[in-house]
Amino acid sequence: MKIQGKFYRIVWFRNDLRVHDNPALFHAAEDQQGVLAVYFICRDMLQNHCVAPARIDFIRRHLLLLKSDLAALNIPLLVINLDSALEIIPHFQQLIKTHHIEELFFNAEYPWDEFNRDKQVSEALRTDAVKVKRFHDRVIIPPGMIRNGKDEPYKVFTAFKNNWLKQARVLQLQPLKKPKRQPEQPIVVMSDKALNDLFKGLDLRDLSALWPAGEKEASSRLKQFIKQHIADYHVDRDFPDLEGTSQLSPYLAIGSISPRQCIAAALQANQGELDSGNPGVTTWIGELIWRDFYQHVVVDFPYVCKFKAMQKHTEAFPWRYDHTLFKAWCDGETGIPIVDAAMLQLKKTGWMHNRLRMVVAMFLTKNLQIDWRMGERYFMSELIDGDFAANNGGWQWSASTGTDAAPYFRIFNPVSQSQRFDVEGAFIKTYLPALAKVPSKVIHNPPPTPGYPLPIVNLSLSRKETIALFSALKP
Ligand code: FAD
């Protein structure tokens, strides 16, 4: 697409596909000297990071809406298709030369590959005398600001959270105003067809019926959650058959809503209180702090981005690589109903309830003793909300290798989790029709039933074996 017009700055969009409360866009637009927006589809990064087809299609659908929202501000969105992220620098150099652009603005991404990509682009453009400005957007409190008395990062969530709350009380947490409209000039807007064509050859999965795209959808979900569910969140959030959680994770991961917009809405519902008042609201704020925590972890302990265990001594655990057992787990055929129903929820909807993510991750690592990294990659390849920091943090927590790791001897029993949190078996029955007629009392650990597999592992023996193997590791 040929871009015409006068532009002073480029805003490089990535996982921040919105116009509201977007720091890079807001600041670039402030003095109204002309802004060009750019998005690169980097096929190598999508492949290397196992990005789920559902998520790639979610990106496509978001870009279609973003281009209209930006056009209303007189900002053209240029989407460029690349085989490799290495081609980003020459593309920027070409745009900068053609349009006499002086500044590049973007919001920081913290995982190692993204951080290095941004560093290389920034260094190359600075030598071409372009000013590069990086903003913090993905988190509520930027990495580096939450430190203990020795100026070290926290490895434990509760201490991080207490310090986070202390700082948040004095920080300005309000979202930014709408970005300013740019000078009138004829701009060319990419057609929907041209944009869709750029995604040709990529594996796409259309889940638009479940997960409509866009900022409007994200903010109406937030409003609905605050109005109807947040007050009971502390109780309902553990029950997968209830609509007890916000289901905002896909939107937060792709950036069609910001964590500041979420926290502002929660504060408004709680008379401005962060950690007192309604327990539903404070528990939900606690989850947004977990989200910040894991983003800080990838900055402070970048070796986790190389798939290394956070607690180095746990690298010696003799993980198994049994592909038959792993496939049974992926396909929801383990013979443990809650695990199978959860894995089918992931396959069918691109999303899984948080309690079930912990249950299936513990089952894979502690009962099947399969390397958490295999589970982590599989999750990324299916999740519409796949986010490296949250996913790695969740997997390492479940495998007892990470920050704040669940103590290795405290292993969820999937059957008792199912009895507690899916009491009547309603969630199980939604995904496992073969068990539809099994009485609630026994559905969590059913008798042999036609069409449903027998358990692939002995839960209590495997649990004991895992505890013994962990206790033999020397910290
Ligand atoms: P809500 O309960 O409404 O919480 C609000 C928001 O807080 C979420 O949207 C999410 O952004 C954040 N959040 C909530 N819980 C956590 C948590 N434990 N860690 C970090 N952030 C949290 N979350 C992802 O966004 N992407 C992932 O790839 C991901 N992988 C996970 C893998 C495992 C093994 C585990 C145990 C957890 C993982 N999580 C991940 C965290 C959590 O399961 C999801 O964020 C949550 O289920 C999303 O549902 P919700 O939007 O309804 O959350």
Short mmCIF file of C-alpha atoms and ligand atoms in Angstrom, two decimals:
data_model
loop_
_atom_site.label_atom_id
_atom_site.label_comp_id
_atom_site.label_asym_id
_atom_site.label_seq_id
_atom_site.Cartn_x
_atom_site.Cartn_y
_atom_site.Cartn_z
CA MET A 1 0.00 0.00 0.00
CA LYS A 2 1.28 3.47 -0.88
CA ILE A 3 1.14 5.86 2.02
CA GLN A 4 0.71 9.56 1.26
CA GLY A 5 0.87 12.53 3.57
CA LYS A 6 3.11 14.31 6.03
CA PHE A 7 4.08 12.44 9.16
CA TYR A 8 6.41 13.46 11.94
CA ARG A 9 6.20 10.28 14.00
CA ILE A 10 5.62 6.57 13.63
CA VAL A 11 3.76 4.59 16.29
CA TRP A 12 4.73 0.92 16.16
CA PHE A 13 1.78 -1.20 17.36
CA ARG A 14 2.29 -4.67 18.82
CA ASN A 15 0.31 -6.15 21.74
CA ASP A 16 -1.44 -2.84 22.37
CA LEU A 17 -4.13 -2.88 19.68
CA ARG A 18 -6.28 0.01 20.91
CA VAL A 19 -6.47 3.80 20.65
CA HIS A 20 -7.64 4.60 24.20
CA ASP A 21 -5.15 4.74 27.06
CA ASN A 22 -2.29 3.82 24.75
CA PRO A 23 0.77 5.77 26.00
CA ALA A 24 2.82 5.54 22.77
CA LEU A 25 -0.10 6.71 20.64
CA PHE A 26 -1.25 9.35 23.12
CA HIS A 27 2.17 11.01 23.34
CA ALA A 28 2.87 10.72 19.61
CA ALA A 29 -0.42 12.44 18.80
CA GLU A 30 -0.11 15.18 21.42
CA ASP A 31 1.32 18.02 19.30
CA GLN A 32 -0.67 17.06 16.20
CA GLN A 33 2.21 17.02 13.73
CA GLY A 34 1.09 13.91 11.85
CA VAL A 35 1.31 10.27 12.92
CA LEU A 36 1.72 7.10 10.89
CA ALA A 37 0.84 3.76 12.55
CA VAL A 38 2.67 0.56 11.63
CA TYR A 39 2.11 -3.11 12.51
CA PHE A 40 4.42 -5.93 11.39
CA ILE A 41 3.20 -9.50 11.01
CA CYS A 42 6.46 -11.38 11.73
CA ARG A 43 5.94 -14.97 10.60
CA ASP A 44 9.13 -16.27 12.25
CA MET A 45 8.10 -14.94 15.66
CA LEU A 46 4.56 -16.30 15.35
CA GLN A 47 6.02 -19.71 14.59
CA ASN A 48 8.88 -19.69 17.12
CA HIS A 49 6.59 -18.52 19.90
CA CYS A 50 3.93 -21.15 19.01
CA VAL A 51 1.24 -18.45 18.70
CA ALA A 52 -2.18 -20.13 18.55
CA PRO A 53 -4.16 -19.92 15.28
CA ALA A 54 -7.05 -18.53 17.38
CA ARG A 55 -4.80 -15.74 18.61
CA ILE A 56 -3.45 -14.95 15.10
CA ASP A 57 -7.01 -14.60 13.85
CA PHE A 58 -7.83 -12.44 16.89
CA ILE A 59 -4.93 -10.16 15.85
CA ARG A 60 -6.30 -9.98 12.28
CA ARG A 61 -9.77 -9.08 13.52
CA HIS A 62 -8.37 -6.46 15.89
CA LEU A 63 -6.29 -4.85 13.14
CA LEU A 64 -9.40 -4.44 10.95
CA LEU A 65 -11.06 -2.44 13.74
CA LEU A 66 -7.93 -0.59 14.78
CA LYS A 67 -7.41 0.72 11.26
CA SER A 68 -10.91 2.32 11.28
CA ASP A 69 -10.45 3.75 14.78
CA LEU A 70 -7.10 5.25 13.75
CA ALA A 71 -8.50 6.57 10.45
CA ALA A 72 -11.07 8.51 12.51
CA LEU A 73 -8.06 10.26 14.11
CA ASN A 74 -6.59 10.84 10.66
CA ILE A 75 -3.87 8.27 11.26
CA PRO A 76 -3.27 5.64 8.54
CA LEU A 77 -2.39 2.11 9.70
CA LEU A 78 0.17 0.35 7.54
CA VAL A 79 0.29 -3.44 8.08
CA ILE A 80 3.41 -5.13 6.72
CA ASN A 81 3.92 -8.85 6.26
CA LEU A 82 7.45 -10.14 6.99
CA ASP A 83 9.06 -13.56 6.92
CA SER A 84 11.47 -12.51 9.64
CA ALA A 85 11.65 -9.86 12.35
CA LEU A 86 15.14 -9.08 10.99
CA GLU A 87 13.41 -7.23 8.13
CA ILE A 88 11.88 -4.66 10.50
CA ILE A 89 14.89 -2.31 10.51
CA PRO A 90 15.16 -1.86 6.70
CA HIS A 91 11.40 -1.34 6.50
CA PHE A 92 11.50 1.39 9.13
CA GLN A 93 14.53 2.98 7.43
CA GLN A 94 12.65 3.09 4.14
CA LEU A 95 9.55 4.66 5.71
CA ILE A 96 11.63 7.18 7.60
CA LYS A 97 13.49 8.21 4.45
CA THR A 98 10.38 8.46 2.29
CA HIS A 99 8.34 10.48 4.77
CA HIS A 100 11.12 12.41 6.58
CA ILE A 101 9.99 10.93 9.88
CA GLU A 102 11.84 12.11 12.98
CA GLU A 103 10.55 9.98 15.84
CA LEU A 104 9.50 6.39 16.57
CA PHE A 105 7.22 5.65 19.56
CA PHE A 106 6.28 2.25 20.94
CA ASN A 107 5.14 0.53 24.14
CA ALA A 108 7.63 -1.82 25.79
CA GLU A 109 7.39 -5.59 25.56
CA TYR A 110 9.34 -7.43 28.23
CA PRO A 111 10.10 -11.02 27.15
CA TRP A 112 13.69 -11.54 25.98
CA ASP A 113 13.13 -11.91 22.20
CA GLU A 114 10.86 -8.88 22.02
CA PHE A 115 13.15 -6.84 24.28
CA ASN A 116 16.14 -7.62 22.06
CA ARG A 117 14.24 -6.93 18.85
CA ASP A 118 13.26 -3.51 20.21
CA LYS A 119 16.81 -2.81 21.35
CA GLN A 120 18.23 -3.60 17.92
CA VAL A 121 15.62 -1.49 16.13
CA SER A 122 16.17 1.41 18.53
CA GLU A 123 19.96 1.32 18.13
CA ALA A 124 19.78 1.13 14.33
CA LEU A 125 17.34 4.03 14.07
CA ARG A 126 19.19 6.19 16.57
CA THR A 127 22.29 5.98 14.36
CA ASP A 128 20.04 7.32 11.58
CA ALA A 129 19.30 10.30 13.89
CA VAL A 130 15.73 9.18 14.61
CA LYS A 131 14.52 9.75 18.19
CA VAL A 132 13.11 6.57 19.73
CA LYS A 133 10.77 6.68 22.72
CA ARG A 134 9.66 3.61 24.67
CA PHE A 135 6.69 3.73 27.07
CA HIS A 136 5.43 1.38 29.77
CA ASP A 137 1.95 0.16 28.99
CA ARG A 138 1.65 -3.56 29.60
CA VAL A 139 1.75 -3.24 33.38
CA ILE A 140 0.19 -0.96 35.97
CA ILE A 141 3.51 -0.31 37.76
CA PRO A 142 6.60 -0.52 35.51
CA PRO A 143 9.34 -3.13 36.05
CA GLY A 144 12.17 -1.89 38.26
CA MET A 145 9.87 0.07 40.59
CA ILE A 146 8.98 -2.71 43.02
CA ARG A 147 12.10 -3.59 45.00
CA ASN A 148 12.93 -4.91 48.47
CA GLY A 149 15.09 -3.04 51.05
CA LYS A 150 18.29 -4.26 49.32
CA ASP A 151 17.04 -2.91 45.97
CA GLU A 152 16.52 -6.47 44.71
CA PRO A 153 13.50 -7.84 42.83
CA TYR A 154 11.00 -9.93 44.75
CA LYS A 155 10.81 -13.68 44.23
CA VAL A 156 7.68 -14.09 46.34
CA PHE A 157 4.29 -12.73 45.34
CA THR A 158 2.93 -11.61 48.74
CA ALA A 159 5.92 -9.35 49.44
CA PHE A 160 5.71 -7.98 45.87
CA LYS A 161 2.00 -7.33 46.32
CA ASN A 162 2.44 -5.43 49.60
CA ASN A 163 5.07 -3.17 48.07
CA TRP A 164 2.97 -2.79 44.89
CA LEU A 165 -0.02 -1.62 46.95
CA LYS A 166 2.14 0.87 48.84
CA GLN A 167 3.36 2.41 45.59
CA ALA A 168 -0.02 2.28 43.87
CA ARG A 169 -1.53 4.43 46.64
CA VAL A 170 0.69 7.33 45.63
CA LEU A 171 0.77 6.81 41.86
CA GLN A 172 -1.60 8.25 39.31
CA LEU A 173 -3.49 5.16 38.08
CA GLN A 174 -6.02 6.93 35.88
CA PRO A 175 -6.10 6.02 32.17
CA LEU A 176 -4.97 8.62 29.62
CA LYS A 177 -7.39 10.82 27.69
CA LYS A 178 -8.31 10.07 24.07
CA PRO A 179 -5.42 10.79 21.65
CA LYS A 180 -5.66 14.00 19.59
CA ARG A 181 -6.85 13.97 16.01
CA GLN A 182 -4.08 14.64 13.52
CA PRO A 183 -4.03 17.44 10.91
CA GLU A 184 -6.46 17.19 8.03
CA GLN A 185 -4.79 15.61 5.03
CA PRO A 186 -5.90 12.98 2.57
CA ILE A 187 -4.86 9.61 3.96
CA VAL A 188 -5.11 6.24 2.26
CA VAL A 189 -6.73 3.54 4.37
CA MET A 190 -5.86 -0.07 3.63
CA SER A 191 -8.89 -2.05 2.40
CA ASP A 192 -10.19 -4.94 4.54
CA LYS A 193 -9.36 -7.31 1.70
CA ALA A 194 -5.76 -6.10 1.44
CA LEU A 195 -5.33 -6.51 5.18
CA ASN A 196 -6.92 -9.98 5.23
CA ASP A 197 -4.70 -11.03 2.30
CA LEU A 198 -1.60 -10.36 4.41
CA PHE A 199 -2.63 -13.24 6.67
CA LYS A 200 -2.76 -15.76 3.79
CA GLY A 201 -0.78 -18.93 4.42
CA LEU A 202 -1.01 -18.54 8.21
CA ASP A 203 -3.02 -21.06 10.19
CA LEU A 204 -6.09 -19.09 11.38
CA ARG A 205 -8.91 -20.17 13.68
CA ASP A 206 -12.02 -18.02 13.73
CA LEU A 207 -13.46 -17.88 17.26
CA SER A 208 -15.29 -14.61 16.66
CA ALA A 209 -18.58 -15.98 17.99
CA LEU A 210 -16.97 -16.56 21.40
CA TRP A 211 -14.41 -13.78 21.36
CA PRO A 212 -15.52 -10.77 19.31
CA ALA A 213 -12.63 -8.40 18.65
CA GLY A 214 -12.04 -4.81 19.62
CA GLU A 215 -11.82 -2.17 22.32
CA LYS A 216 -15.58 -1.68 22.44
CA GLU A 217 -16.13 -5.35 23.13
CA ALA A 218 -13.39 -5.34 25.78
CA SER A 219 -14.81 -2.33 27.62
CA SER A 220 -18.35 -3.63 27.50
CA ARG A 221 -17.13 -6.95 29.00
CA LEU A 222 -15.36 -4.99 31.72
CA LYS A 223 -18.50 -2.95 32.48
CA GLN A 224 -20.68 -6.06 32.56
CA PHE A 225 -18.26 -7.88 34.86
CA ILE A 226 -18.07 -4.93 37.26
CA LYS A 227 -21.84 -4.55 37.29
CA GLN A 228 -22.83 -8.20 37.62
CA HIS A 229 -19.99 -10.35 38.92
CA ILE A 230 -17.15 -8.54 40.66
CA ALA A 231 -18.90 -8.34 44.05
CA ASP A 232 -18.93 -12.17 44.27
CA TYR A 233 -15.62 -12.74 42.48
CA HIS A 234 -13.79 -13.95 45.61
CA VAL A 235 -16.27 -16.85 45.91
CA ASP A 236 -17.37 -17.58 42.33
CA ARG A 237 -13.98 -17.40 40.64
CA ASP A 238 -13.12 -20.99 41.62
CA PHE A 239 -16.14 -22.63 40.01
CA PRO A 240 -15.60 -23.33 36.31
CA ASP A 241 -19.28 -23.82 35.63
CA LEU A 242 -20.12 -20.25 36.74
CA GLU A 243 -19.46 -17.03 34.87
CA GLY A 244 -17.49 -15.88 37.89
CA THR A 245 -14.43 -14.33 36.22
CA SER A 246 -14.08 -11.46 33.76
CA GLN A 247 -12.85 -13.46 30.73
CA LEU A 248 -10.84 -10.38 29.85
CA SER A 249 -7.52 -12.22 29.47
CA PRO A 250 -7.61 -12.41 25.63
CA TYR A 251 -8.22 -8.64 25.49
CA LEU A 252 -5.53 -7.83 28.06
CA ALA A 253 -3.08 -10.12 26.25
CA ILE A 254 -3.64 -8.50 22.85
CA GLY A 255 -3.94 -5.07 24.41
CA SER A 256 -7.45 -4.06 23.35
CA ILE A 257 -7.93 -3.04 26.98
CA SER A 258 -5.26 -1.78 29.36
CA PRO A 259 -4.68 -2.96 32.93
CA ARG A 260 -5.07 0.70 34.02
CA GLN A 261 -8.58 0.80 32.51
CA CYS A 262 -9.36 -2.39 34.48
CA ILE A 263 -8.03 -1.06 37.75
CA ALA A 264 -9.75 2.31 37.31
CA ALA A 265 -13.11 0.53 36.84
CA ALA A 266 -12.45 -1.67 39.89
CA LEU A 267 -11.52 1.36 42.03
CA GLN A 268 -14.65 3.16 40.96
CA ALA A 269 -16.72 0.18 42.10
CA ASN A 270 -14.93 0.19 45.46
CA GLN A 271 -15.00 3.88 46.49
CA GLY A 272 -11.37 4.27 45.43
CA GLU A 273 -10.10 1.55 47.81
CA LEU A 274 -7.36 -0.75 46.53
CA ASP A 275 -7.14 -3.30 49.33
CA SER A 276 -10.12 -2.78 51.59
CA GLY A 277 -13.86 -2.59 51.02
CA ASN A 278 -15.57 -5.17 48.83
CA PRO A 279 -13.67 -8.50 48.99
CA GLY A 280 -14.69 -9.38 45.43
CA VAL A 281 -13.06 -6.21 44.11
CA THR A 282 -9.91 -6.52 46.20
CA THR A 283 -9.47 -10.17 45.17
CA TRP A 284 -9.80 -9.17 41.50
CA ILE A 285 -7.26 -6.35 41.95
CA GLY A 286 -5.00 -9.04 43.45
CA GLU A 287 -5.17 -10.96 40.14
CA LEU A 288 -4.17 -7.84 38.20
CA ILE A 289 -1.19 -7.60 40.58
CA TRP A 290 -0.28 -11.25 39.79
CA ARG A 291 -0.33 -10.21 36.16
CA ASP A 292 2.10 -7.35 36.87
CA PHE A 293 4.26 -9.68 38.99
CA TYR A 294 4.91 -12.15 36.17
CA GLN A 295 5.73 -9.31 33.74
CA HIS A 296 8.29 -8.04 36.28
CA VAL A 297 9.71 -11.57 36.63
CA VAL A 298 10.63 -11.83 32.92
CA VAL A 299 12.52 -8.53 33.18
CA ASP A 300 14.29 -9.34 36.46
CA PHE A 301 15.03 -13.02 35.71
CA PRO A 302 15.34 -13.09 31.90
CA TYR A 303 16.66 -16.66 31.92
CA VAL A 304 13.04 -17.82 32.34
CA CYS A 305 12.54 -16.65 28.74
CA LYS A 306 15.06 -19.33 27.72
CA PHE A 307 12.72 -21.89 29.29
CA LYS A 308 14.95 -22.33 32.33
CA ALA A 309 13.50 -23.12 35.74
CA MET A 310 13.30 -20.09 38.00
CA GLN A 311 14.63 -22.22 40.88
CA LYS A 312 17.78 -23.54 39.28
CA HIS A 313 18.16 -26.66 41.43
CA THR A 314 14.85 -28.02 40.08
CA GLU A 315 16.48 -28.38 36.64
CA ALA A 316 17.77 -31.72 37.97
CA PHE A 317 14.24 -33.17 38.24
CA PRO A 318 14.06 -36.29 35.99
CA TRP A 319 11.13 -35.16 33.84
CA ARG A 320 9.61 -37.69 31.47
CA TYR A 321 9.03 -37.28 27.76
CA ASP A 322 6.34 -39.92 27.19
CA HIS A 323 4.56 -38.80 24.04
CA THR A 324 1.67 -41.25 24.39
CA LEU A 325 0.76 -39.93 27.84
CA PHE A 326 1.32 -36.36 26.68
CA LYS A 327 -1.02 -36.85 23.71
CA ALA A 328 -3.70 -38.34 25.99
CA TRP A 329 -3.41 -35.19 28.15
CA CYS A 330 -3.62 -32.83 25.13
CA ASP A 331 -6.61 -34.69 23.69
CA GLY A 332 -8.57 -34.90 26.95
CA GLU A 333 -8.27 -38.69 27.16
CA THR A 334 -6.61 -39.26 30.53
CA GLY A 335 -9.61 -40.93 32.19
CA ILE A 336 -9.68 -38.20 34.88
CA PRO A 337 -12.91 -36.32 34.01
CA ILE A 338 -12.05 -32.83 35.31
CA VAL A 339 -8.69 -32.90 33.49
CA ASP A 340 -10.27 -34.12 30.25
CA ALA A 341 -13.16 -31.62 30.38
CA ALA A 342 -10.69 -28.78 30.98
CA MET A 343 -8.44 -29.85 28.09
CA LEU A 344 -11.48 -30.01 25.81
CA GLN A 345 -12.55 -26.55 26.99
CA LEU A 346 -9.13 -25.33 25.82
CA LYS A 347 -9.40 -27.12 22.45
CA LYS A 348 -12.95 -25.90 21.80
CA THR A 349 -12.86 -22.33 23.12
CA GLY A 350 -9.16 -21.32 23.06
CA TRP A 351 -9.46 -20.51 26.78
CA MET A 352 -9.42 -22.37 30.11
CA HIS A 353 -10.65 -21.41 33.57
CA ASN A 354 -7.80 -20.47 35.96
CA ARG A 355 -8.45 -23.19 38.55
CA LEU A 356 -8.46 -25.79 35.79
CA ARG A 357 -5.20 -24.44 34.34
CA MET A 358 -3.64 -25.19 37.73
CA VAL A 359 -5.31 -28.61 37.94
CA VAL A 360 -4.22 -29.79 34.47
CA ALA A 361 -0.72 -28.32 34.83
CA MET A 362 -0.22 -30.10 38.16
CA PHE A 363 -1.60 -33.32 36.73
CA LEU A 364 0.82 -33.19 33.78
CA THR A 365 3.85 -32.34 35.90
CA LYS A 366 3.16 -34.12 39.20
CA ASN A 367 1.17 -37.20 38.17
CA LEU A 368 2.52 -37.84 34.68
CA GLN A 369 5.91 -36.23 35.59
CA ILE A 370 6.08 -34.71 32.11
CA ASP A 371 8.33 -31.69 31.60
CA TRP A 372 6.37 -28.48 32.28
CA ARG A 373 7.92 -26.95 29.16
CA MET A 374 5.90 -29.34 26.97
CA GLY A 375 2.70 -28.20 28.64
CA GLU A 376 3.72 -24.56 28.43
CA ARG A 377 4.27 -24.78 24.66
CA TYR A 378 1.04 -26.69 24.12
CA PHE A 379 -0.92 -24.03 26.02
CA MET A 380 0.63 -21.29 23.88
CA SER A 381 -0.31 -23.16 20.72
CA GLU A 382 -3.99 -23.28 21.75
CA LEU A 383 -4.69 -20.25 23.97
CA ILE A 384 -6.33 -17.13 22.57
CA ASP A 385 -4.96 -15.30 25.63
CA GLY A 386 -1.43 -16.77 25.32
CA ASP A 387 0.96 -14.44 27.12
CA PHE A 388 4.54 -15.55 27.70
CA ALA A 389 4.93 -14.04 31.18
CA ALA A 390 1.59 -15.27 32.62
CA ASN A 391 1.89 -18.67 30.97
CA ASN A 392 5.48 -19.30 32.04
CA GLY A 393 4.68 -18.04 35.55
CA GLY A 394 1.60 -20.26 35.81
CA TRP A 395 3.45 -23.34 34.56
CA GLN A 396 6.45 -22.84 36.79
CA TRP A 397 4.19 -22.24 39.78
CA SER A 398 2.33 -25.50 39.07
CA ALA A 399 5.54 -27.47 38.48
CA SER A 400 7.10 -26.13 41.72
CA THR A 401 10.06 -24.76 39.76
CA GLY A 402 9.16 -21.06 39.76
CA THR A 403 8.74 -17.98 41.92
CA ASP A 404 6.40 -18.54 44.79
CA ALA A 405 6.21 -22.12 43.57
CA ALA A 406 3.58 -24.34 45.09
CA PRO A 407 5.55 -26.40 47.66
CA TYR A 408 6.36 -29.66 45.86
CA PHE A 409 4.59 -31.75 48.51
CA ARG A 410 1.29 -29.89 48.09
CA ILE A 411 -0.11 -31.56 45.00
CA PHE A 412 -3.68 -30.96 43.89
CA ASN A 413 -5.66 -34.18 43.70
CA PRO A 414 -7.74 -33.62 40.53
CA VAL A 415 -10.57 -35.79 41.86
CA SER A 416 -10.95 -33.80 45.09
CA GLN A 417 -10.59 -30.52 43.15
CA SER A 418 -13.44 -31.73 40.96
CA GLN A 419 -15.57 -32.70 43.97
CA ARG A 420 -15.03 -29.24 45.52
CA PHE A 421 -15.35 -27.00 42.49
CA ASP A 422 -17.61 -28.90 40.09
CA VAL A 423 -19.85 -30.42 42.76
CA GLU A 424 -22.65 -31.61 40.48
CA GLY A 425 -20.32 -32.40 37.58
CA ALA A 426 -22.05 -29.80 35.39
CA PHE A 427 -18.77 -28.56 33.89
CA ILE A 428 -17.62 -32.13 33.20
CA LYS A 429 -20.90 -32.96 31.47
CA THR A 430 -20.63 -29.89 29.22
CA TYR A 431 -17.46 -31.27 27.63
CA LEU A 432 -17.77 -35.04 28.15
CA PRO A 433 -21.11 -36.28 26.77
CA ALA A 434 -20.01 -39.89 27.41
CA LEU A 435 -20.45 -39.16 31.14
CA ALA A 436 -23.83 -37.41 30.78
CA LYS A 437 -25.72 -40.16 32.59
CA VAL A 438 -23.17 -40.84 35.34
CA PRO A 439 -24.54 -39.73 38.77
CA SER A 440 -22.94 -36.57 40.24
CA LYS A 441 -21.69 -38.48 43.26
CA VAL A 442 -19.34 -40.68 41.22
CA ILE A 443 -18.72 -38.56 38.13
CA HIS A 444 -15.42 -37.23 39.49
CA ASN A 445 -13.97 -40.75 39.54
CA PRO A 446 -16.40 -42.72 37.38
CA PRO A 447 -16.82 -46.49 37.13
CA PRO A 448 -15.87 -47.98 33.72
CA THR A 449 -18.21 -46.22 31.26
CA PRO A 450 -18.63 -46.99 27.55
CA GLY A 451 -16.96 -44.30 25.41
CA TYR A 452 -14.79 -42.98 28.22
CA PRO A 453 -11.17 -44.13 28.89
CA LEU A 454 -9.89 -45.68 32.10
CA PRO A 455 -7.37 -43.55 34.10
CA ILE A 456 -3.91 -43.54 32.50
CA VAL A 457 -2.13 -43.12 35.84
CA ASN A 458 -2.50 -44.10 39.48
CA LEU A 459 -2.96 -40.73 41.22
CA SER A 460 -1.77 -41.65 44.70
CA LEU A 461 1.27 -43.71 43.63
CA SER A 462 2.48 -41.09 41.13
CA ARG A 463 1.99 -38.36 43.75
CA LYS A 464 4.18 -40.23 46.26
CA GLU A 465 6.85 -40.87 43.64
CA THR A 466 6.97 -37.18 42.62
CA ILE A 467 7.31 -36.04 46.25
CA ALA A 468 10.21 -38.48 46.73
CA LEU A 469 11.93 -37.27 43.54
CA PHE A 470 11.53 -33.60 44.53
CA SER A 471 12.73 -34.16 48.08
CA ALA A 472 15.94 -35.70 46.70
CA LEU A 473 16.81 -32.44 44.86
CA LYS A 474 19.43 -30.29 46.60
CA PRO A 475 18.56 -26.57 46.69
P1 FAD B 1 -9.89 -12.90 35.95
O1 FAD B 1 -9.99 -13.86 37.09
O2 FAD B 1 -11.06 -12.07 35.65
O3 FAD B 1 -8.61 -11.98 36.25
C1 FAD B 1 -8.44 -10.70 35.61
C2 FAD B 1 -7.13 -10.66 34.84
O4 FAD B 1 -6.03 -10.81 35.72
C3 FAD B 1 -6.99 -11.77 33.82
O5 FAD B 1 -7.67 -11.47 32.63
C4 FAD B 1 -5.48 -11.85 33.66
O6 FAD B 1 -4.99 -10.88 32.78
C5 FAD B 1 -4.98 -11.52 35.07
N1 FAD B 1 -4.73 -12.76 35.82
C6 FAD B 1 -5.63 -13.49 36.53
N2 FAD B 1 -5.02 -14.53 37.13
C7 FAD B 1 -3.72 -14.45 36.79
C8 FAD B 1 -2.57 -15.24 37.09
N3 FAD B 1 -2.63 -16.33 37.88
N4 FAD B 1 -1.39 -14.89 36.54
C9 FAD B 1 -1.28 -13.80 35.74
N5 FAD B 1 -2.33 -13.02 35.42
C10 FAD B 1 -3.52 -13.34 35.94
N6 FAD B 1 -3.07 -15.87 31.76
C11 FAD B 1 -2.93 -15.25 30.58
O7 FAD B 1 -3.40 -14.12 30.42
N7 FAD B 1 -2.24 -15.85 29.55
C12 FAD B 1 -1.69 -17.09 29.67
O8 FAD B 1 -1.05 -17.59 28.72
C13 FAD B 1 -1.87 -17.79 30.91
N8 FAD B 1 -1.39 -19.05 31.07
C14 FAD B 1 -1.55 -19.68 32.28
C15 FAD B 1 -1.03 -20.97 32.47
C16 FAD B 1 -1.16 -21.63 33.68
C17 FAD B 1 -0.58 -23.04 33.86
C18 FAD B 1 -1.84 -20.99 34.76
C19 FAD B 1 -2.00 -21.69 36.07
C20 FAD B 1 -2.36 -19.71 34.59
C21 FAD B 1 -2.23 -19.05 33.37
N9 FAD B 1 -2.76 -17.75 33.16
C22 FAD B 1 -2.59 -17.12 31.95
C23 FAD B 1 -3.40 -17.01 34.27
C24 FAD B 1 -4.93 -17.18 34.40
O9 FAD B 1 -5.28 -18.52 34.34
C25 FAD B 1 -5.71 -16.41 33.34
O10 FAD B 1 -5.23 -15.09 33.25
C26 FAD B 1 -7.20 -16.35 33.72
O11 FAD B 1 -7.73 -17.65 33.76
C27 FAD B 1 -7.93 -15.51 32.73
O12 FAD B 1 -9.30 -15.51 32.99
P2 FAD B 1 -10.06 -14.15 33.32
O13 FAD B 1 -9.72 -13.12 32.31
O14 FAD B 1 -11.49 -14.49 33.49
O15 FAD B 1 -9.38 -13.74 34.70
#
